[in-house]
Tab-separated table of C-alpha atoms and ligand atoms in Angstrom:
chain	number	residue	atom	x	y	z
A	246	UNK	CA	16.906	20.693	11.523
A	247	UNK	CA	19.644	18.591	10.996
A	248	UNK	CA	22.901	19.534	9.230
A	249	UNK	CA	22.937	18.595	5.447
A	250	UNK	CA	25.362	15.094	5.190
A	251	UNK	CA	24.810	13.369	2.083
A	252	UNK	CA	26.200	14.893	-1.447
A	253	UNK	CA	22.645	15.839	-3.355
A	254	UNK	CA	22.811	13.128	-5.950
A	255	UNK	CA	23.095	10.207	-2.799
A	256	UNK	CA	20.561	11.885	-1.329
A	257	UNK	CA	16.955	9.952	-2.443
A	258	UNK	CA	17.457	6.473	-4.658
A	259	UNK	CA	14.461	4.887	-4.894
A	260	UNK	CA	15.410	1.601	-5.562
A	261	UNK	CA	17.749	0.901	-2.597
A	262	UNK	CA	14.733	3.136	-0.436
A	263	UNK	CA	12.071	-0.095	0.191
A	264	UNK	CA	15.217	-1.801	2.163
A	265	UNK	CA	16.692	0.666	4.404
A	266	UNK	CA	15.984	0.690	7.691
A	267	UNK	CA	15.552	4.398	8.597
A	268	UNK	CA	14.985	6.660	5.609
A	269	UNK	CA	13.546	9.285	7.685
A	270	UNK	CA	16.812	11.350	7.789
A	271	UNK	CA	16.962	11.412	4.122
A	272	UNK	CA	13.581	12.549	4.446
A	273	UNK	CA	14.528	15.509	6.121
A	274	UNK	CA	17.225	16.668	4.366
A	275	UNK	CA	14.764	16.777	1.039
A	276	UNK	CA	12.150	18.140	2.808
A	277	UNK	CA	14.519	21.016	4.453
A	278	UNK	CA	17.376	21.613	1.962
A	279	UNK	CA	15.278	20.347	-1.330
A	280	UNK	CA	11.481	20.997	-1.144
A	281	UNK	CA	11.849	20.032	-5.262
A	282	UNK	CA	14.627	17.485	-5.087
A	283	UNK	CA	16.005	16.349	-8.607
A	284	UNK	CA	17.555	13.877	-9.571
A	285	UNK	CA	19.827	14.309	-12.572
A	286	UNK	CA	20.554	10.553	-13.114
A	287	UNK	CA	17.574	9.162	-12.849
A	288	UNK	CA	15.631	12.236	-14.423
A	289	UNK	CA	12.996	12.950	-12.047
A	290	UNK	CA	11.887	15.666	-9.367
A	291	UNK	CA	10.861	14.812	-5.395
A	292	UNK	CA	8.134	16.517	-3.348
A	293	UNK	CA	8.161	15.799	0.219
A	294	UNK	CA	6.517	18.689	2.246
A	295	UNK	CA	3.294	17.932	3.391
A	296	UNK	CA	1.430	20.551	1.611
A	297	UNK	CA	3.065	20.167	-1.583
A	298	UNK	CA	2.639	16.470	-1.306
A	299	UNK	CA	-1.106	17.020	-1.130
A	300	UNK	CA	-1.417	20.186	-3.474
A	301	UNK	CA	0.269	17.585	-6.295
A	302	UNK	CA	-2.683	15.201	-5.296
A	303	UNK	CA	-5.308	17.403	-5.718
A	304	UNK	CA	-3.590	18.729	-8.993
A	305	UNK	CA	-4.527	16.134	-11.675
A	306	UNK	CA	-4.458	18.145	-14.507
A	307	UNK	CA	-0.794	19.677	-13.840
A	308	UNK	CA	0.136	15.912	-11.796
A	309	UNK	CA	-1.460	13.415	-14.157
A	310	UNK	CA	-1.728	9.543	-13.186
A	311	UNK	CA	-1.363	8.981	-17.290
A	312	UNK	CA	2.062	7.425	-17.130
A	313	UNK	CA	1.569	5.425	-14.543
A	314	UNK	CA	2.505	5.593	-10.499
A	315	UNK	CA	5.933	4.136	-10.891
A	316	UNK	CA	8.917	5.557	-12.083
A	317	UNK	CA	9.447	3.064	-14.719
A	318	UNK	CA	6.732	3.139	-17.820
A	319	UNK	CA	5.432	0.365	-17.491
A	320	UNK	CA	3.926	-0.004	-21.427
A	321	UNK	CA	2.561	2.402	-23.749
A	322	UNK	CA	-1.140	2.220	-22.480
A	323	UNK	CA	-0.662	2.476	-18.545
A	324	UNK	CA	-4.659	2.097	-18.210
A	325	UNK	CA	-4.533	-1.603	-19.420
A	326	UNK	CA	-2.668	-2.522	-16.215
A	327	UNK	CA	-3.639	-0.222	-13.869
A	328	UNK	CA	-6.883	0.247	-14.812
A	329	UNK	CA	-8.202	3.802	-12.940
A	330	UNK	CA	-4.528	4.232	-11.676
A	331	UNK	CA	-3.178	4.958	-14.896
A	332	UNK	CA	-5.900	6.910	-15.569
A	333	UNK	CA	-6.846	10.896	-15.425
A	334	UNK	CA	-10.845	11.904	-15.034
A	335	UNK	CA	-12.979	12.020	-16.463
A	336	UNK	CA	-12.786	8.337	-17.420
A	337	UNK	CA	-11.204	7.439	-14.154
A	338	UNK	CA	-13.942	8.757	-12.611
A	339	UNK	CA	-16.448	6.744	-14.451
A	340	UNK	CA	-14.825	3.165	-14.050
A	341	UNK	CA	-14.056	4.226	-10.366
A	342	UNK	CA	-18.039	5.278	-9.872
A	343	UNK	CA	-18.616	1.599	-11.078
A	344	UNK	CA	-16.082	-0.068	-8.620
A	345	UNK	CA	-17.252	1.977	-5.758
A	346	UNK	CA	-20.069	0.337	-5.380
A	347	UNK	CA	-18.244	-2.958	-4.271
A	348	UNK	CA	-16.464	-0.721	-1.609
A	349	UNK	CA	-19.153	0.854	0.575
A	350	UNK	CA	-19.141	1.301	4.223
A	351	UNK	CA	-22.034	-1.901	4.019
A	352	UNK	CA	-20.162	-3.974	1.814
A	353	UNK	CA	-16.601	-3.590	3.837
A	354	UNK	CA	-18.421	-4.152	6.736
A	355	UNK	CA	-20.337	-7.449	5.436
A	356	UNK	CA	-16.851	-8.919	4.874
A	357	UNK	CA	-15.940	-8.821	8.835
A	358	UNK	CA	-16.980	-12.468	9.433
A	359	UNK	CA	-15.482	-13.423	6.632
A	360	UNK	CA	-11.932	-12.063	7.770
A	361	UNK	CA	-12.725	-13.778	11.298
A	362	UNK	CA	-13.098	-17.065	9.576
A	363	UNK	CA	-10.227	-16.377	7.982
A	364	UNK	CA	-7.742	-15.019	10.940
A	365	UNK	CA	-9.263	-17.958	12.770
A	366	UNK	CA	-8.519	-20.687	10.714
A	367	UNK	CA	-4.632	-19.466	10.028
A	368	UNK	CA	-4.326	-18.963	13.905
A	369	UNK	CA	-5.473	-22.580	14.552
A	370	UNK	CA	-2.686	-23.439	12.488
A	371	UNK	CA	-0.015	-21.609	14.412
A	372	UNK	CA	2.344	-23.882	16.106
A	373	UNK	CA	1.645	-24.671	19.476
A	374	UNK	CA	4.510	-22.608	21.171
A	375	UNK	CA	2.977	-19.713	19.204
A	376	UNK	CA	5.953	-19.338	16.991
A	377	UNK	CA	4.479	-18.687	13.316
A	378	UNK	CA	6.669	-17.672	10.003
A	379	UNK	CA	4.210	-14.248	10.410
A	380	UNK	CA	4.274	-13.634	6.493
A	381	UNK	CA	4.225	-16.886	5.114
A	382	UNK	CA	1.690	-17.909	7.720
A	383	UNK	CA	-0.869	-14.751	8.587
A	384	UNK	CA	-0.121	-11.597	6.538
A	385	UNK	CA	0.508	-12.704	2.961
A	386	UNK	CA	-2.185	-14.787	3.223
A	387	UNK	CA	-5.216	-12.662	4.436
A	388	UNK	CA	-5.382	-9.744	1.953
A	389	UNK	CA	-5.364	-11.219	-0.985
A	390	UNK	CA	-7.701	-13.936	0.302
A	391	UNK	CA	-10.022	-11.699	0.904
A	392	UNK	CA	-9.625	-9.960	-2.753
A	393	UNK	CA	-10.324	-13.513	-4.239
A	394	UNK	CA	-13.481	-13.686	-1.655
A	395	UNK	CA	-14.892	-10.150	-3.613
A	396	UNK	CA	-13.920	-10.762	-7.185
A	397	UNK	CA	-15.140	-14.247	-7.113
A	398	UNK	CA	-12.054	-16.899	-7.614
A	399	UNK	CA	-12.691	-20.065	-6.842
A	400	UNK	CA	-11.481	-21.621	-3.568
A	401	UNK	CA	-9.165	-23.990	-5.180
A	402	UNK	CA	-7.251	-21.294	-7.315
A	403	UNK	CA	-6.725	-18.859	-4.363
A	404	UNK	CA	-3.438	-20.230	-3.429
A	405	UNK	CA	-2.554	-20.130	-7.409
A	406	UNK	CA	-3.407	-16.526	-7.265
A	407	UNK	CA	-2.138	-15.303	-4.239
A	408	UNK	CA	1.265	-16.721	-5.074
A	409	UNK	CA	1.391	-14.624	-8.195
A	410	UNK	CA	-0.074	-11.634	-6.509
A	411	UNK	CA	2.968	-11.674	-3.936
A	412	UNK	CA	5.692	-12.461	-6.672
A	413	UNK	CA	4.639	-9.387	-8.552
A	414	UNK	CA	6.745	-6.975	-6.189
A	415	UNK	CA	9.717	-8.288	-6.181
A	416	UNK	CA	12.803	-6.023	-7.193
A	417	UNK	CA	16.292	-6.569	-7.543
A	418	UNK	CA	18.785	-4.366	-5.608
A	419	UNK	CA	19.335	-1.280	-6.787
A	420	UNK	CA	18.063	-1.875	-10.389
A	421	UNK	CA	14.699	-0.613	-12.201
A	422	UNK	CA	14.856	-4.115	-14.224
A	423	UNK	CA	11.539	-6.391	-13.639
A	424	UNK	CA	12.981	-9.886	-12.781
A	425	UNK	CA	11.663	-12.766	-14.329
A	426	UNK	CA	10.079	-13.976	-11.133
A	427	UNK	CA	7.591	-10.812	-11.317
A	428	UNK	CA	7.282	-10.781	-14.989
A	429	UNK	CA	6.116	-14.827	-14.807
A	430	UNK	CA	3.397	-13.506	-11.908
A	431	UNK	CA	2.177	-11.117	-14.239
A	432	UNK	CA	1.958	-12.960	-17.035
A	433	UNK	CA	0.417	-15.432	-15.249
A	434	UNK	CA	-1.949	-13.467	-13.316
A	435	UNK	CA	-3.063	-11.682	-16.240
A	436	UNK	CA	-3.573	-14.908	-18.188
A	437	UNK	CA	-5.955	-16.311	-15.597
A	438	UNK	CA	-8.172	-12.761	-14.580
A	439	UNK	CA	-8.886	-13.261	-18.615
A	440	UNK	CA	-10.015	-16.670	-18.643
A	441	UNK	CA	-12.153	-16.246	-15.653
A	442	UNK	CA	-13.238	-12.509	-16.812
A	443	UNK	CA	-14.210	-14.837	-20.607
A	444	UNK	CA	-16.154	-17.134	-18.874
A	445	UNK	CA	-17.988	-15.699	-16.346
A	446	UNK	CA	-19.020	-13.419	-19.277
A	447	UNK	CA	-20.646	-16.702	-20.457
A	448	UNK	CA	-21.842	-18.092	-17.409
A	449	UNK	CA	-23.880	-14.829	-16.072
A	450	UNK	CA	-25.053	-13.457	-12.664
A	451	UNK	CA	-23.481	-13.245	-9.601
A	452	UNK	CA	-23.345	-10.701	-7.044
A	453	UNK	CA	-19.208	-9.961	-6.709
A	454	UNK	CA	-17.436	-7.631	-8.023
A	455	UNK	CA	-16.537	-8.775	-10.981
A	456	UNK	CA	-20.147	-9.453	-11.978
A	457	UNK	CA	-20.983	-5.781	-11.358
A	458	UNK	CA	-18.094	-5.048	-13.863
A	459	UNK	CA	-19.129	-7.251	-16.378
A	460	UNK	CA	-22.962	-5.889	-16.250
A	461	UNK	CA	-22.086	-2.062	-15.781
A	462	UNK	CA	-22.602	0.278	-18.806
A	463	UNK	CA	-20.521	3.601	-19.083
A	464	UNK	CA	-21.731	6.109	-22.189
A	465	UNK	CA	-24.211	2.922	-23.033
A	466	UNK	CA	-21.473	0.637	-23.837
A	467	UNK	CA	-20.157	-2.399	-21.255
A	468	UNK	CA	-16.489	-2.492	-20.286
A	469	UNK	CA	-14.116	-4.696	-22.482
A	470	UNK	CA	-12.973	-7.765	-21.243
A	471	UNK	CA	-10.052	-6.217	-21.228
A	472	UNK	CA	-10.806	-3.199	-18.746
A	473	UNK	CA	-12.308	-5.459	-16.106
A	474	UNK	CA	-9.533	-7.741	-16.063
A	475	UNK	CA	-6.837	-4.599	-15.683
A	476	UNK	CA	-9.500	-3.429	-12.683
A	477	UNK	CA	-8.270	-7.112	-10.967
A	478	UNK	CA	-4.924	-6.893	-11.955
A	479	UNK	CA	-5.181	-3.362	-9.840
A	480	UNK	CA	-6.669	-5.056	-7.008
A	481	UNK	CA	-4.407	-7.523	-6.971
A	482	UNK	CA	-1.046	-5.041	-6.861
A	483	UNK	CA	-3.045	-2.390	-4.545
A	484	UNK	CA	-4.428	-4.360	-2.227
A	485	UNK	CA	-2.759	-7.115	-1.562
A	486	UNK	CA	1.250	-6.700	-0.451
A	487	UNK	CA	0.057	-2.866	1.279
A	488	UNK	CA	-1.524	-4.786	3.461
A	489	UNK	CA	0.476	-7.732	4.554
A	490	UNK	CA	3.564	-4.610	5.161
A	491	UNK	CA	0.821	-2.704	7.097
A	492	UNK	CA	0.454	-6.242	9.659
A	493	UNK	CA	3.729	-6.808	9.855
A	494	UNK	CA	4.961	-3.167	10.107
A	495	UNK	CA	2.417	-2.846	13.129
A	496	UNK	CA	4.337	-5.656	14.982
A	497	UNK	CA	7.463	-4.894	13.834
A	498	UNK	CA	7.093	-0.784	15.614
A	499	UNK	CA	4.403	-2.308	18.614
A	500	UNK	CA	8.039	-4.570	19.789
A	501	UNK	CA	10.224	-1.291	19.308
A	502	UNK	CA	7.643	0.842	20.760
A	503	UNK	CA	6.321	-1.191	23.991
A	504	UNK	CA	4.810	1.184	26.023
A	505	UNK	CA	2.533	1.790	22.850
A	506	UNK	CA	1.415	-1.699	22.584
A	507	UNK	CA	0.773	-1.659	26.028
A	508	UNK	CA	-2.145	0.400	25.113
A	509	UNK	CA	-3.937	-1.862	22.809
A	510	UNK	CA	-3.004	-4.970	25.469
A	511	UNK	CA	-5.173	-3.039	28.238
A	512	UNK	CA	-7.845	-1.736	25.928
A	513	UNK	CA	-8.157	-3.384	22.235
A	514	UNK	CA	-10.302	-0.563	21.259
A	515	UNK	CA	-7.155	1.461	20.829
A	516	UNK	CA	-6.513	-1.265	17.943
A	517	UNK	CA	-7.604	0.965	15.340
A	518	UNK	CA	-5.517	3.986	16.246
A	519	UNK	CA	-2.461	1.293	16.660
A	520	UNK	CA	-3.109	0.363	12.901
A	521	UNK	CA	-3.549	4.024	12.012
A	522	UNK	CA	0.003	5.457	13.438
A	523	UNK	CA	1.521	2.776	11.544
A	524	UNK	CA	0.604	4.230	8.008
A	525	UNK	CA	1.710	7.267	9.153
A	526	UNK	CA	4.949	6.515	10.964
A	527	UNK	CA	6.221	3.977	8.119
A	528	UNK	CA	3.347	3.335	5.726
A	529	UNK	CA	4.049	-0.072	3.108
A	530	UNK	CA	2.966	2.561	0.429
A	531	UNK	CA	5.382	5.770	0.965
A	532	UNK	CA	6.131	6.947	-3.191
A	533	UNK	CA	3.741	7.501	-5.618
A	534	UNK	CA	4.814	9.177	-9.834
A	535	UNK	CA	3.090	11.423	-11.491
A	536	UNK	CA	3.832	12.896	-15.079
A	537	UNK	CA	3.882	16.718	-15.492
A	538	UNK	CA	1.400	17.590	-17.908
A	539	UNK	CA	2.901	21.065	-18.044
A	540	UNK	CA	5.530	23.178	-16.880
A	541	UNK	CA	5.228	24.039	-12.877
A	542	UNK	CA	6.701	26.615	-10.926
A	543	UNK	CA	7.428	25.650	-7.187
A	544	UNK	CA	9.996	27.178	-4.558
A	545	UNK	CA	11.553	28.654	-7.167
A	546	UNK	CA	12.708	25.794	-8.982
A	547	UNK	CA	10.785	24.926	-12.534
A	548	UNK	CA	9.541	21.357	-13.344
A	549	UNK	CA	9.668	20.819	-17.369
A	550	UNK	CA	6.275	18.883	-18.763
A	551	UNK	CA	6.263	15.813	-19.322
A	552	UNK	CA	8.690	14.545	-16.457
A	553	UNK	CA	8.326	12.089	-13.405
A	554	UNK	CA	7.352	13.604	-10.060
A	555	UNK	CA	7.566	11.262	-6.663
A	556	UNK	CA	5.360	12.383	-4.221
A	557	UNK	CA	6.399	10.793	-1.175
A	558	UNK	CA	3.665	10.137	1.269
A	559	UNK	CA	6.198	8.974	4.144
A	560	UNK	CA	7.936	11.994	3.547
A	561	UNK	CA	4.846	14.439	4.350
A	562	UNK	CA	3.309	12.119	7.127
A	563	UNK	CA	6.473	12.892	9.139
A	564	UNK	CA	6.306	16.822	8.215
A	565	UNK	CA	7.075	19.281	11.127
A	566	UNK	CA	4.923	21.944	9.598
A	567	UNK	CA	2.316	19.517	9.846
A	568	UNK	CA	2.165	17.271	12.850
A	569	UNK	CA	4.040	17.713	16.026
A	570	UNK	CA	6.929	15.711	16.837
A	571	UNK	CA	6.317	13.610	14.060
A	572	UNK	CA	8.852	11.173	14.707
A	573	UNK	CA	7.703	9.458	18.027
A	574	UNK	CA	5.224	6.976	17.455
A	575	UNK	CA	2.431	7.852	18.962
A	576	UNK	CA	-0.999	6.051	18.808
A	577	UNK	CA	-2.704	8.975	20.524
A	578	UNK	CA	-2.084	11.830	17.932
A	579	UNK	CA	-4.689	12.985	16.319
A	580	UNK	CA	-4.372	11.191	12.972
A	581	UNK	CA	-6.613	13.514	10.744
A	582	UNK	CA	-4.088	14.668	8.581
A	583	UNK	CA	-2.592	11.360	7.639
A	584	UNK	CA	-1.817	10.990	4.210
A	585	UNK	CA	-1.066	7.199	3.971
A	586	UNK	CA	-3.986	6.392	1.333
A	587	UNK	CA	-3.555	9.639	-0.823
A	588	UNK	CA	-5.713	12.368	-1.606
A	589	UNK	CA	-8.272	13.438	-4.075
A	590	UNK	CA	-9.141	11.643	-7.122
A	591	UNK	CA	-7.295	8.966	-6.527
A	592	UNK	CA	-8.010	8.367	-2.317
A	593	UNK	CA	-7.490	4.505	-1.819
A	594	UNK	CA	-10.217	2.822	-2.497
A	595	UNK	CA	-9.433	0.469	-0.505
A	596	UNK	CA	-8.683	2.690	2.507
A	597	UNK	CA	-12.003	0.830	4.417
A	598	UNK	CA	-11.573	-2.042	3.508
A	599	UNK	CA	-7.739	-1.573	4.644
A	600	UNK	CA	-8.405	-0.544	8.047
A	601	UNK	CA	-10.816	-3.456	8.254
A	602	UNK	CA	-8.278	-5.447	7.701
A	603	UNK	CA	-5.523	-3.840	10.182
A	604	UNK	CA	-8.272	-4.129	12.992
A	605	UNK	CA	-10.099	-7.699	12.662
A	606	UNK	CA	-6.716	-9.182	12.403
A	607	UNK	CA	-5.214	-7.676	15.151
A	608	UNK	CA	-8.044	-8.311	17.259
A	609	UNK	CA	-8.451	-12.087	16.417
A	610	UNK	CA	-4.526	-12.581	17.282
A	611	UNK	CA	-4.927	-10.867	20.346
A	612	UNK	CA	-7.804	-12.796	21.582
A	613	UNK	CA	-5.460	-15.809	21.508
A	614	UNK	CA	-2.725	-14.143	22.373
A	615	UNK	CA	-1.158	-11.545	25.059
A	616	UNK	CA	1.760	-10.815	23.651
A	617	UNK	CA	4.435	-11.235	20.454
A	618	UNK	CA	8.234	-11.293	20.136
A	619	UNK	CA	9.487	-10.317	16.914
A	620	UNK	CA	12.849	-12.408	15.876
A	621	UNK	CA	14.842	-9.334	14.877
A	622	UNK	CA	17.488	-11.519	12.889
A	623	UNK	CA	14.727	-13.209	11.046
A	624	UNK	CA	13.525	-9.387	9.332
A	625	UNK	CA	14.318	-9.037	5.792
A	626	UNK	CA	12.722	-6.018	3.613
A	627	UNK	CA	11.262	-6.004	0.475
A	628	UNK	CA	12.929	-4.760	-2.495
A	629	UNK	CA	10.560	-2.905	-4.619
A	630	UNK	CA	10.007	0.718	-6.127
A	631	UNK	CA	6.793	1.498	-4.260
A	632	UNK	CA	6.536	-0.697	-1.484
A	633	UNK	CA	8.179	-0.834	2.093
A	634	UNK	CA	8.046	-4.093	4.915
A	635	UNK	CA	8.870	-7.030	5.521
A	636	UNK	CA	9.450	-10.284	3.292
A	637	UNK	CA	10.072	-12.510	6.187
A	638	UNK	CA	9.564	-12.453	9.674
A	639	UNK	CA	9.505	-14.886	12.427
A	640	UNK	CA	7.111	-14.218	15.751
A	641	UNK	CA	6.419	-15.981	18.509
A	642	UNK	CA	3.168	-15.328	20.328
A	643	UNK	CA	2.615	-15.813	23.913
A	644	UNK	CA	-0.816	-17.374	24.812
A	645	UNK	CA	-3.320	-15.778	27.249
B	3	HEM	C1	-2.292	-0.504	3.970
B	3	HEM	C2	-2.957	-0.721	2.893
B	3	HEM	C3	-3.068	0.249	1.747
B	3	HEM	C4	-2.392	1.412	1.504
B	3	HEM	C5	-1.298	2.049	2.354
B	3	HEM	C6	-2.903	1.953	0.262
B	3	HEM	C7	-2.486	3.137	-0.299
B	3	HEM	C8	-3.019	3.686	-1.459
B	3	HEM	C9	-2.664	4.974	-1.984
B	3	HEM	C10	-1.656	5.937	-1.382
B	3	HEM	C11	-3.390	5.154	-3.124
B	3	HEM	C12	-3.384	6.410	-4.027
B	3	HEM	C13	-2.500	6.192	-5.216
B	3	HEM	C14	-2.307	7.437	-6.051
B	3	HEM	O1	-2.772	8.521	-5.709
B	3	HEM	O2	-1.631	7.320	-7.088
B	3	HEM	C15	-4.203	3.968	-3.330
B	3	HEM	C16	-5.046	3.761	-4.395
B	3	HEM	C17	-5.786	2.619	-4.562
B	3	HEM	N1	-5.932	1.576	-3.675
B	3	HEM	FE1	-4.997	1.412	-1.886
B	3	HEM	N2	-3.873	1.103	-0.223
B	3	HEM	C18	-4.015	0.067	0.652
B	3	HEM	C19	-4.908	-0.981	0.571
B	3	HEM	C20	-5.782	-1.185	-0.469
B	3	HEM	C21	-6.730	-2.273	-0.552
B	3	HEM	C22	-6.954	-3.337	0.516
B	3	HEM	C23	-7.363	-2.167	-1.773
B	3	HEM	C24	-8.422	-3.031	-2.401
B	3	HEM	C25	-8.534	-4.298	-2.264
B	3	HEM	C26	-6.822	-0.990	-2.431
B	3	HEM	C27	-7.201	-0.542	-3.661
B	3	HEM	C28	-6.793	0.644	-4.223
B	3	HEM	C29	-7.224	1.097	-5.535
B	3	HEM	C30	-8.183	0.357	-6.470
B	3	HEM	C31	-6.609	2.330	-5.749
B	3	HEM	C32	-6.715	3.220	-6.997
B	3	HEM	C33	-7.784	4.260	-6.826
B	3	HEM	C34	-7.871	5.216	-8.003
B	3	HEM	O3	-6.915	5.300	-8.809
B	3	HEM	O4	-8.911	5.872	-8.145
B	3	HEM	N3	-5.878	-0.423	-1.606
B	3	HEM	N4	-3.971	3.102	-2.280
């Protein structure tokens, strides 16, 4: 255990977090000196031992998703822009039971080829030294590509909507203020999910996801217009920039870890469990709110109702008490106990689909490829409340 260093108050600020480059220590001092970690300024309370962290999950009716997962309120009705993530059961259950269906093993697994396709066409595109602007190029591209793919936008808007979808992140330094750049993305994607969601109301059937939305009955009445567009708006912010981090965040610890990547060069069935260390190690989704919806007792310190509670997923995943030596990177470990894509009601439902994801692209680069160098100078992080990785990065792939 390492000696406390940092007065309390500097000790967790979530909006320079996303950019450092090692919060781990910090971390560790919450999760030793401060199991419930407040933070006077800013008004809310930190869990980061593993058990808590998951206890808190599991705990919707004390830990309610009703105010959002951000620390910000985002506007009086959380549901109509999160959709189920703003949302406690039993009616998050209900929409979620309707969404789930476009998320089974099958239907993840139907979307392989198309992520080949995909992987394959961006990679033909790579220069020919192999040296590729990896965001801008591979892994901003690919998630939400596939999210326009299952919710049925047009090929010739993708690029429209993917745009959006990646400015709706952004954060200044420091601040909790939206900049125009992500309320413009919002506004826009918003405005276009609700002219597609109005007329594919008109124009009927359809297989995709937002078909099944639009048909699906809950207590014998259909979804509004309204709820179906804040279910793409969801997809949009959940699925889309996790996953480009999770790509890049994979290279980015494969170059500092070599003898790691050295695994999944000799055998690319360790791809998976190369993917899988990454979320655990330094996931792109590592703080989730909740709202107290009473008072709660916990090593002896006493959370009011009605205030924000982090829960911080990065902080668990590197728990002592939970797995050993949790800070070498290690694609062996047995990963069982990762926490990356939350717990209980709220368990990503994208977590499949995710993995997916890690693996096809991975294994479609390195079929080209035998090995990357990532520019170190070219890195910049992301500013943003809830999620960590890269912005920019600059690779240069060596061919077989
Ligand atoms: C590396 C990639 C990803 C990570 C690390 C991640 C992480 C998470 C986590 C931690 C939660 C739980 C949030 C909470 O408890 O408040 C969550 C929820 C969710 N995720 Fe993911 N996710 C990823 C990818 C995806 C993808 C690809 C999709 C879909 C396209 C997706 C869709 C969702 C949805 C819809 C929820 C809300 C579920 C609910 O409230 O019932 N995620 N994700």
């Amino acid at each position: 255990m390492s000696e406390l260093t940092l007065p309390k108050q500097a000790l967790f600020n979530p909006y320079d977090w996303s950019f450092h480059e090692n919060p781990f220590p910090v971390y560790e001092q919450l999760r030793e000196h401060y199991p419930v970690y407040y933070n006077e300024e800013l008004n809310f309370y930190a869990l980061s031992r593993y058990d808590d962290v998951v206890q808190a999950f599991k705990n919707w009716p004390v830990y309610s998703n009703s105010a959002g997962v951000a620390l910000e309120n985002v506007s009086d009705d959380v549901s109509k822009v999160f959709s189920i993530l703003g949302m406690d059961p039993p009616r998050q259950q209900a929409v979620r039971g309707i969404v789930r269906k476009v998320f089974t093993p099958r239907r993840i697994i139907e979307l392989e080829p198309v992520l080949q396709r995909l992987c394959q066409e961006y990679i033909a595109d790579f220069a020919d030294n192999g040296e590729v602007d990896f965001i801008e190029q591979f892994a901003g591209k690919i998630p939400m590509d596939v999210i326009s793919e299952m919710i049925g936008v047009p090929k010739q808007d993708r690029d429209r909507v993917r745009n959006w979808a990646n400015n709706l992140i952004e954060r200044v330094d420091g601040s909790p203020d939206i900049p125009d750049i992500a309320i413009e993305a919002s506004i826009g994607l918003l405005g276009y999910f609700g002219a597609m969601v109005a007329e594919r109301r008109q124009a009927g059937t359809s297989d995709d996801l937002t078909a099944q939305m639009l048909a699906a009955q809950l207590d014998g009445e259909r979804l509004s217009d309204e709820e179906v567009v804040s279910f793409l708006f969801l997809m949009s912010v959940a699925g889309n920039e996790t996953t480009t981090k999770l790509l890049a965040n994979a290279l980015y610890w494969g170059q500092k870890h070599p003898e790691q990547f050295a695994k999944v060069q000799e055998d690319h069935a360790n791809i998976p469990r190369w993917i899988e260390e990454t979320t655990r190690y330094d996931n792109s989704s590592q703080i989730l709110y909740r709202i107290t919806m009473e008072e709660v007792t916990l090593h002896g310190v006493t959370i009011p109702k009605g205030v924000k509670v982090a829960l911080l997923v990065g902080a668990a995943n590197r728990d002592p008490r939970r797995f050993e030596q949790p800070d070498i990177y290690d694609i062996d470990r047995d990963l069982s106990q990762n926490v990356a894509f939350g717990k209980g009601v709220h368990f990503c439902l994208g977590a499949a689909l995710a993995r997916l994801e890690g693996r096809v692209c991975m294994e479609e680069l390195f079929k080209v490829y035998k090995g990357f160098q990532v520019d170190e100078a070219s890195l910049v992080r992301v500013h943003s409340g809830n999620v960590r990785g890269f912005s920019q990065m600059q690779v240069r792939f060596d061919r077989k």
